Structures are given as C-alpha cells and as structure tokens.
XYZ file of C-alpha atoms in Angstrom:
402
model
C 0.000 0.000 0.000
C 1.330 3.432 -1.227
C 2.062 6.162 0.865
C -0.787 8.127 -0.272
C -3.176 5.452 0.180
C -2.474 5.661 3.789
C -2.523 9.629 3.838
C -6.097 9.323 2.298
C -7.594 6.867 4.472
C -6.091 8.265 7.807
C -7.846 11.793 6.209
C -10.875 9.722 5.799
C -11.287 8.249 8.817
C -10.300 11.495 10.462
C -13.365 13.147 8.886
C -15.590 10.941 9.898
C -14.532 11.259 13.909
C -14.759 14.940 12.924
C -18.628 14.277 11.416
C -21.111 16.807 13.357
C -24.002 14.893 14.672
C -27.259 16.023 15.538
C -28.498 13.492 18.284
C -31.544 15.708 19.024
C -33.333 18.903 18.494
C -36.765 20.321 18.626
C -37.859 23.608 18.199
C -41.635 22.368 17.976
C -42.419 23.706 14.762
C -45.040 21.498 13.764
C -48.016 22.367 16.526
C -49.281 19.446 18.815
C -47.376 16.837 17.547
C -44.926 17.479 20.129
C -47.252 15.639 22.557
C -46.262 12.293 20.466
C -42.508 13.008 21.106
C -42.787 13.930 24.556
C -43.728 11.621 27.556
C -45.262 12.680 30.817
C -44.364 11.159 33.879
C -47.233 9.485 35.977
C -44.901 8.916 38.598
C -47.276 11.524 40.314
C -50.636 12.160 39.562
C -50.816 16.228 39.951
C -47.803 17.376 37.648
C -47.751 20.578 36.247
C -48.972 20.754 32.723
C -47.077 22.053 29.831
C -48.744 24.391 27.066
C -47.157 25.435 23.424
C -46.977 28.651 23.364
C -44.870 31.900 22.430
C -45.816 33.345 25.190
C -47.069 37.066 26.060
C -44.672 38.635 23.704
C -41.930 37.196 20.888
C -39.516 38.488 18.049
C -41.486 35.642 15.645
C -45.048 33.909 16.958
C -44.284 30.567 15.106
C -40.522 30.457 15.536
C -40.800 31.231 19.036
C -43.038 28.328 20.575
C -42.345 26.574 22.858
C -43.312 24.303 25.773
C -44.203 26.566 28.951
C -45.447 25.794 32.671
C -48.911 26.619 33.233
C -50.583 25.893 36.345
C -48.804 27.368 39.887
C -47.026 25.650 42.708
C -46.310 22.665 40.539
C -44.071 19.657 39.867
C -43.334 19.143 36.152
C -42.076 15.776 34.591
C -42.012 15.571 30.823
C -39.307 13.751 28.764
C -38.363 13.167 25.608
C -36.285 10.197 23.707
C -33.568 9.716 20.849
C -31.621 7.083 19.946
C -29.197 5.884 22.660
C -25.382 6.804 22.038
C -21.914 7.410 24.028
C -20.009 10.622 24.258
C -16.670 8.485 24.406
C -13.964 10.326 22.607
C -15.816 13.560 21.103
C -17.565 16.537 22.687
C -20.861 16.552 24.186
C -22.910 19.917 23.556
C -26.452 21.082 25.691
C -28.195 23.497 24.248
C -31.748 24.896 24.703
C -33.465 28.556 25.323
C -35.560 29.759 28.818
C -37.869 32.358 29.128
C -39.091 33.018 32.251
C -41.615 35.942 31.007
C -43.653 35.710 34.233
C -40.446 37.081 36.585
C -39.870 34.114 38.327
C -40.047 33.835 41.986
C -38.575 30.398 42.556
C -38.447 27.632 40.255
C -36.273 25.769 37.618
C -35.462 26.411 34.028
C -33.239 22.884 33.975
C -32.895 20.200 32.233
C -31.600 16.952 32.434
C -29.881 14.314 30.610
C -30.765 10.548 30.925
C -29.218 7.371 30.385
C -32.004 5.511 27.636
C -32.551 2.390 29.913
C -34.930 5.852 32.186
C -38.373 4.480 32.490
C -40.672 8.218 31.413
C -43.334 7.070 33.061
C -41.918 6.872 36.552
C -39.481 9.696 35.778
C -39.028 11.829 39.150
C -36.594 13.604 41.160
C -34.435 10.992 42.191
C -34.345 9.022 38.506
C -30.779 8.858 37.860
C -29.257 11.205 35.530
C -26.061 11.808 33.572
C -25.640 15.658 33.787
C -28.234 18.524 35.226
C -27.596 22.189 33.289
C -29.579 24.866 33.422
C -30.685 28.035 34.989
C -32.037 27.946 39.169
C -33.954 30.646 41.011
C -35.357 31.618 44.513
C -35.178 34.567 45.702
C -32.662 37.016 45.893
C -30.188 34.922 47.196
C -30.437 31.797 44.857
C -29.942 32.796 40.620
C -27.255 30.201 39.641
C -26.398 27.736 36.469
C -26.523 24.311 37.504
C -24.288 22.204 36.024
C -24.329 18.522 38.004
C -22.550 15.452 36.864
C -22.917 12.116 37.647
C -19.751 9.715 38.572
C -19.671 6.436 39.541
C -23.824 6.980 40.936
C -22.807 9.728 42.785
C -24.057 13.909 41.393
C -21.885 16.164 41.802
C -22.025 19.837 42.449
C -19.759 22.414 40.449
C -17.814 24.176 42.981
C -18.325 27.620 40.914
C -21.119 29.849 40.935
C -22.167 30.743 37.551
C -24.971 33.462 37.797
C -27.975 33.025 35.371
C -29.943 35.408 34.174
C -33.195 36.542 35.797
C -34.992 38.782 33.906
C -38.011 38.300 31.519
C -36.548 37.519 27.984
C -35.590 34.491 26.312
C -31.927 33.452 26.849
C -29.794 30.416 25.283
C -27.616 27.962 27.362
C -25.207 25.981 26.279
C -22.738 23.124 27.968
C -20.234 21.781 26.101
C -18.260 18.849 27.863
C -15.045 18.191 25.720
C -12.874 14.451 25.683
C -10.368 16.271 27.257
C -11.558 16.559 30.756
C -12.857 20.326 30.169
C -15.845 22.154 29.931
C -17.510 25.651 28.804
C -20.780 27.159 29.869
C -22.368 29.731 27.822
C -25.481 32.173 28.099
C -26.474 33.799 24.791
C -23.402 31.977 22.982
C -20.965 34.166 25.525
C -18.333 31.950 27.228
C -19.370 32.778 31.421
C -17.261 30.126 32.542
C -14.678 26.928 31.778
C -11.832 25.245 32.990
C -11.090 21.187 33.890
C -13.884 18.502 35.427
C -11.083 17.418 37.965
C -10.446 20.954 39.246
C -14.182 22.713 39.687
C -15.887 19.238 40.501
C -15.138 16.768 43.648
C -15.238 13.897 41.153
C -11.591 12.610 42.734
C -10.166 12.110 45.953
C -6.923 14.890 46.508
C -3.638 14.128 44.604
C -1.975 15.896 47.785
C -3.006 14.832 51.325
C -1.150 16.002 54.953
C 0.801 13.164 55.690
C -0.680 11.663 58.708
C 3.232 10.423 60.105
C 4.105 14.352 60.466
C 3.612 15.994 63.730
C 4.710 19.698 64.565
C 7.605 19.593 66.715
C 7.307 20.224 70.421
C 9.879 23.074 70.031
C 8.425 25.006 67.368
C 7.545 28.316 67.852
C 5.232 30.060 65.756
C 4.458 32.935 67.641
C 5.260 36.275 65.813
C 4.896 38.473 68.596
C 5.655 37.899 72.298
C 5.319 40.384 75.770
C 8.180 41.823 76.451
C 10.004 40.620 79.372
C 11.994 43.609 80.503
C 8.911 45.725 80.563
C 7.407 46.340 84.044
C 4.077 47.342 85.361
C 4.569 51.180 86.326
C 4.109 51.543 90.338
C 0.969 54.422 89.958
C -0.588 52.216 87.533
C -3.636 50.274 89.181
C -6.491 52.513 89.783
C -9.871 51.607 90.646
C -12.145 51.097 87.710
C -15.076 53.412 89.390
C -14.810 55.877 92.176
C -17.370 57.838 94.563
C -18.561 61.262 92.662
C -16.255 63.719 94.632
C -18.837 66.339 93.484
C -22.125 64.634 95.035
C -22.972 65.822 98.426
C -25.707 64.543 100.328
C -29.360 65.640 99.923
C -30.413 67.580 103.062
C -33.499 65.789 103.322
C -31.669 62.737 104.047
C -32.723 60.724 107.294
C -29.765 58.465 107.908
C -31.992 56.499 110.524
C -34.779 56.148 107.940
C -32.235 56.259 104.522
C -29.552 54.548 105.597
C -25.520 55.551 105.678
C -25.608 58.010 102.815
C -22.971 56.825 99.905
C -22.019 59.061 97.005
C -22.714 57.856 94.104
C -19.995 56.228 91.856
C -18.453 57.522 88.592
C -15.958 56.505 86.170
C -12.727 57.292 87.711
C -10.291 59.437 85.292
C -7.370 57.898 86.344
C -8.089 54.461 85.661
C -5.904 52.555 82.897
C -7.632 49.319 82.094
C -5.747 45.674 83.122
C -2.252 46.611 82.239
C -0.155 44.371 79.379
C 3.915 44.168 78.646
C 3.843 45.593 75.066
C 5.034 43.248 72.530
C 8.151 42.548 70.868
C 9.599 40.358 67.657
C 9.995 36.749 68.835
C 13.475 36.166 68.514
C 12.886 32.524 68.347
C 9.839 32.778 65.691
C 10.144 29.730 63.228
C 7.333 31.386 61.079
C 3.924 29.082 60.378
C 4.372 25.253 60.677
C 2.836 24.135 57.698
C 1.887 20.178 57.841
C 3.638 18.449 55.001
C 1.870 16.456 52.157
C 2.312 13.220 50.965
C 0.877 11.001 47.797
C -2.810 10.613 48.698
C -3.102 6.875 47.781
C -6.277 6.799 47.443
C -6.064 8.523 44.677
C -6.758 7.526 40.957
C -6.433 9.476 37.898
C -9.379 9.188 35.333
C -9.122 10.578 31.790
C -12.562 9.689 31.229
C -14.442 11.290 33.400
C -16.331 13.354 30.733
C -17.709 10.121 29.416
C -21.116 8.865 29.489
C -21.768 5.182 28.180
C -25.440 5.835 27.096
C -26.975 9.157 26.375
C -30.960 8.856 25.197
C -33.422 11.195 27.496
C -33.877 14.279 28.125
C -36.067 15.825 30.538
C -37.718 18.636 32.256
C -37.834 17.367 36.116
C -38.620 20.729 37.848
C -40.678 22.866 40.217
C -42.083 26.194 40.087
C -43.943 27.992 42.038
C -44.649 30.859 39.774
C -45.484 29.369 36.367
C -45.210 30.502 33.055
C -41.280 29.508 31.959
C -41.122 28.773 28.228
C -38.026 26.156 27.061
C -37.365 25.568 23.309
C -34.614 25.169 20.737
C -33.469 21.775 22.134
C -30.171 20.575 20.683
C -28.189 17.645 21.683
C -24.849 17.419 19.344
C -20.892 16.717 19.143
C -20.096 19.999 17.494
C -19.822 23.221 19.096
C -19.624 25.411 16.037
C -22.708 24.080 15.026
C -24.529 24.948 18.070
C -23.181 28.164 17.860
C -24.409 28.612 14.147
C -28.055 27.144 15.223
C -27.842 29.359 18.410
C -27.142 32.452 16.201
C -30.290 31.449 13.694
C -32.956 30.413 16.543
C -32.574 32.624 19.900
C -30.093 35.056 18.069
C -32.655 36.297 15.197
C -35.768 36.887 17.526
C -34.036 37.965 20.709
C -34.275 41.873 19.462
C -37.853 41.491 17.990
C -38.762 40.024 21.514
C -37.276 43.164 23.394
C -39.010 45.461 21.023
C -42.226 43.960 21.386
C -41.932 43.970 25.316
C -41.193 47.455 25.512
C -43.526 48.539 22.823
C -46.081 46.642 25.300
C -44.360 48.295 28.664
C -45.329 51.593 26.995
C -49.235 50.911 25.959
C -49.621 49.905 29.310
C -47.566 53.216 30.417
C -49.595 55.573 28.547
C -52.836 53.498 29.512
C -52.445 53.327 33.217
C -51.318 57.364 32.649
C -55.243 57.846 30.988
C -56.703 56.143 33.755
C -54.920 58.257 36.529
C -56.221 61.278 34.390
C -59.824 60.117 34.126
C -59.612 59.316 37.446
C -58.288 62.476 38.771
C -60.968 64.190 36.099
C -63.714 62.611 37.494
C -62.602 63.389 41.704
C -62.296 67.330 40.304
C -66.151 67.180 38.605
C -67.646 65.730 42.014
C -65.476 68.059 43.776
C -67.010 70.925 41.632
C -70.688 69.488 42.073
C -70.135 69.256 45.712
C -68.909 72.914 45.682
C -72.225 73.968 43.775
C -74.499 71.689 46.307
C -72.760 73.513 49.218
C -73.503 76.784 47.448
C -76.727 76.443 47.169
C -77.562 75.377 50.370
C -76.101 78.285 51.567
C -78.225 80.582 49.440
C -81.085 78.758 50.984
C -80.615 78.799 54.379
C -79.771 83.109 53.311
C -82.608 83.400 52.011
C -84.845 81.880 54.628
C-alpha cells in the first residue's frame, strides 16, 4: 500500500470522527405533535402541565413556541427520547433557550440528561441522571447555572457559581463537555465560565493529602509576637475602675436612721488605665507558620474519562415552580460546538431583538394606559369636587334666604 493510500484513508477516517451529529433537536415547529414526542411522567398524579406557546410577547409567533409551565405551585415531569449513544472520545454539547416571562419567583429552568434504559413514566426527582444544566432561582439569594454530573452513581455539584440570568426575555444555554476533561458554559453563545472537570468538581479524591506520620515539633515556635520581658508594670498604675462622685454631696433631706448611711454615688474614675499588658516585641525565636507536610494521597486515581457517558438517550424537564409561566425551546443535543453556535445564532439570536421590542412597545401601551386612567380618574374626583362645591352653594343661598 502506497504512501498516499495511507494519507487518504487516515484523512478519511479522520473526517468521519470529525462528522457533526445532531443526536436531538426540537424547536416544535409542527403544533401538537410534540405531545407524540414527549412523555409525561405518571410517577405523580398532579404534575404541572405544559402548554405550546410563544408566550405574552416574541420576536417571531411561530418560531418562538415553545413548551411553557402553566398551572402554579407545581411539579413538572415531561421527557423526551432519541436514539441511545456514548459521548466516548468527542464533545458533548447542551443546548436549549428559557424564558421566564412571568419574573420568576422560585423555580427551575433545567434540564436533564438521561441514560435511555430511564423508564418516562416513573421519571421523578431521584431518577438517575447523567448531567443537570440549566438556569435555578429563589429569591434574591439563589440565581445560579446548575451544572451537576454524575460519577460512579454519585451527582456532583460544580464548585463555581455561575450566575444566570433573571430577567423576563428568552436566553440560550449551552454546555459543552469536551474528551479532554474540560468544559464551557455559555449564556447567549458568551463563554461565562470553563476550565477542567477534575479541578471545579469533587469527582476525585486529593492528589496531595497532609501526611498523617508528620507531627509539629514540640519546640516550634510560631508565635510572631511575644510580651516583652523587661517591661514592668509602672508603680501608679492600678487605679480603681469606678470611684465615689467627689462632686455629690448629700441631699439635706436625708434621714440616715430612715435612709440609711448616705454613699455618694460612683463615677468613672479618670485615672483608671484598664488591666495593664507588657507591650510586645519580635519573637526572637519565631520559626514562622508550621505548615503540615503532604504526601501522595493513595487513594487517589487518575481518570481521563471522566467526561464520558456510556449511554446518552433522554432528556427531561424534572422541575418545580412555584410561579409558572417559563417557556423552554430550541433543544439541541450534538458533538459539534460550532454548530450549536451557528443554530444558536439562527434560533434565539434572530428573535431575541424582535422580543425586546415587542416587550417594551407593550411596557409603553400599558404606560400611557395606566397614565389615561390616573387622568380620568383624577378628572372625574375634580367634577364631584365641583358638584359638591355647587351643592354647598346652594344650600347656603337657601338657608340666606330663609
């Protein structure tokens, strides 16, 4: 086999590793025949129900539907499946749009991704999952990205906090887990955070532990400052905290058989100087801080793979609300960034400004309306003001004239 053979097939073959895949997307496009791709749990028997809709304002009515929380103080569990594949060697990308147009309270705009053998119908809040992403709110104190992996049956929190957004328009996330061990997390296809699985996740025990054998020795001093030995407590130093008012004298009404032994009252004395202390000095035998040495932890394992996820083939929207009225769309589920970029950029990224303009346009019709009404209203208190005025008047007249 010829040299170029072998260039041409290892081109080949690296083009087809390189092959974007779409594993899922929906962008519900074609009106209620989302309900046949999407399964509700009956784990429960009260979950929240899910309307298609574009909500109370959009930058394109049709483009812009999507599934949204309805009913108050609910659970939600809907899911929906593709066909089952690993992430082993090639990047995993999450990608999907939240609107939460009713100013969310407290509630979820997650989602999360399933291994395929997930039973829908009993999905709940402690099915297993691969990874959680996705916006979190409740109250002031709680507006964070969750992004939660699963290793070895154990989730895992990230130990950043990435801030989602918490106002009223529709915004894109996107998680992109790489073979590498890395990650990215973007709102609105803006990098807000990245770096290595290993480092911002508890996935693996410490490389580095204190080494359990080491002991600071008896003789160490660590003590940057110390009293001052040669300094001496000055003779005219301890005064009584509080002393009798020199000034008071005693009432000349006072009956010491009925009053008692007459005592001036006590007041801070001036002289006083507090509990006296040697002033301090360098430690001339100051070793600086003892710091514990570290060993190998041996329990310890490297794992290249910890970005990999042997079967991929649910996703689902496992959430509460309280407030309702969150819209999710433009699904994706692929190995290729760029492309999820590039749909990104054609979905939430050609409506987004039509949406704001529409919102505001609204903000100010209901400006200028509630701005009639005060007028009215104020017109209306000034007329019965005037009538009363005239009913006053006449009265008066009356009771003149009689």
């Amino acid at each position: 086999m010829t040299a170029l053979c072998l260039l041409l097939m290892a081109v080949s073959a690296a083009s087809v590793l390189a092959e974007s895949t779409v594993y899922f997307r929906e962008q519900f496009e074609d009106g209620d025949a989302w309900m046949s791709r999407w399964a509700e749990s009956k784990h429960k028997s009260d979950y929240g129900k899910f309307v298609l809709t574009a909500g109370k304002f959009y930058g394109d009515e049709e483009k812009d539907k999507g599934l949204q929380t309805s009913q108050d103080a609910r659970f939600y569990a809907l899911s929906a499946r593709f066909d089952d594949f690993s992430n082993k060697g090639q990047p995993l990308v999450i990608q999907f749009s939240v609107k939460h147009e009713q100013s969310i309270d407290c509630g979820g705009g997650y989602i999360k991704l399933f291994p395929s053998k997930l039973n829908q119908e009993d999905m709940h809040g402690d099915s297993v999952y691969n990874i959680m992403f996705g916006p979190d709110i409740c109250g002031p104190g709680t507006k964070k990205v969750h992004v939660i992996f699963n290793y070895k049956g154990k989730n895992h929190l990230i130990n950043k906090d990435i801030r989602c957004k918490d106002d009223e328009y529709t915004h894109l996330y996107t998680l992109i887990v790489n073979p590498d061990n890395t990650y990215e997390v973007k709102i609105d296809n803006k990098k807000v955070e990245s770096g290595n699985l290993e480092d911002d996740w508890d996935f693996l025990p410490p490389k580095k532990i204190k080494d359990p054998e080491a002991k600071k020795p008896e003789d160490w001093d660590d003590r940057e400052k110390i009293p001052d030995p040669d300094d001496k407590k000055p003779e005219d130093w301890d005064k009584p905290e509080n002393i009798p008012d020199p000034d008071a004298k005693k009432p000349d009404d006072w009956d010491d058989e009925m009053d008692g032994e007459w005592e001036p009252p006590m007041v801070t004395n001036p002289e006083y100087k507090g509990e006296w202390k040697p002033r301090e000095i360098d430690n001339p035998a100051y070793k600086g801080k003892w710091i514990h040495p570290e060993i190998d932890n041996p329990e310890y394992t490297a794992d290249s793979e910890i970005y990999k996820y042997d079967s991929v083939g649910v996703i689902g929207l496992d959430l509460w609300q309280v407030k309702s009225g969150t819209i999710f769309d433009n699904f994706l589920i692929t190995n290729d960034p760029n492309l999820a970029e590039e749909v990104g950029n054609d979905t939430w990224g050609k409506t987004k400004d039509a949406e704001k303009k529409m919102k505001e346009s609204q903000e100010e019709d209901e400006r200028k309306k509630r701005e009639e009404e005060n007028k009215k209203r104020r017109e209306e208190h000034e007329e019965e003001e005037e009538e009363e005025e005239e009913e006053e008047g006449t009265d008066s007249n009356l009771k003149d004239e009689l």
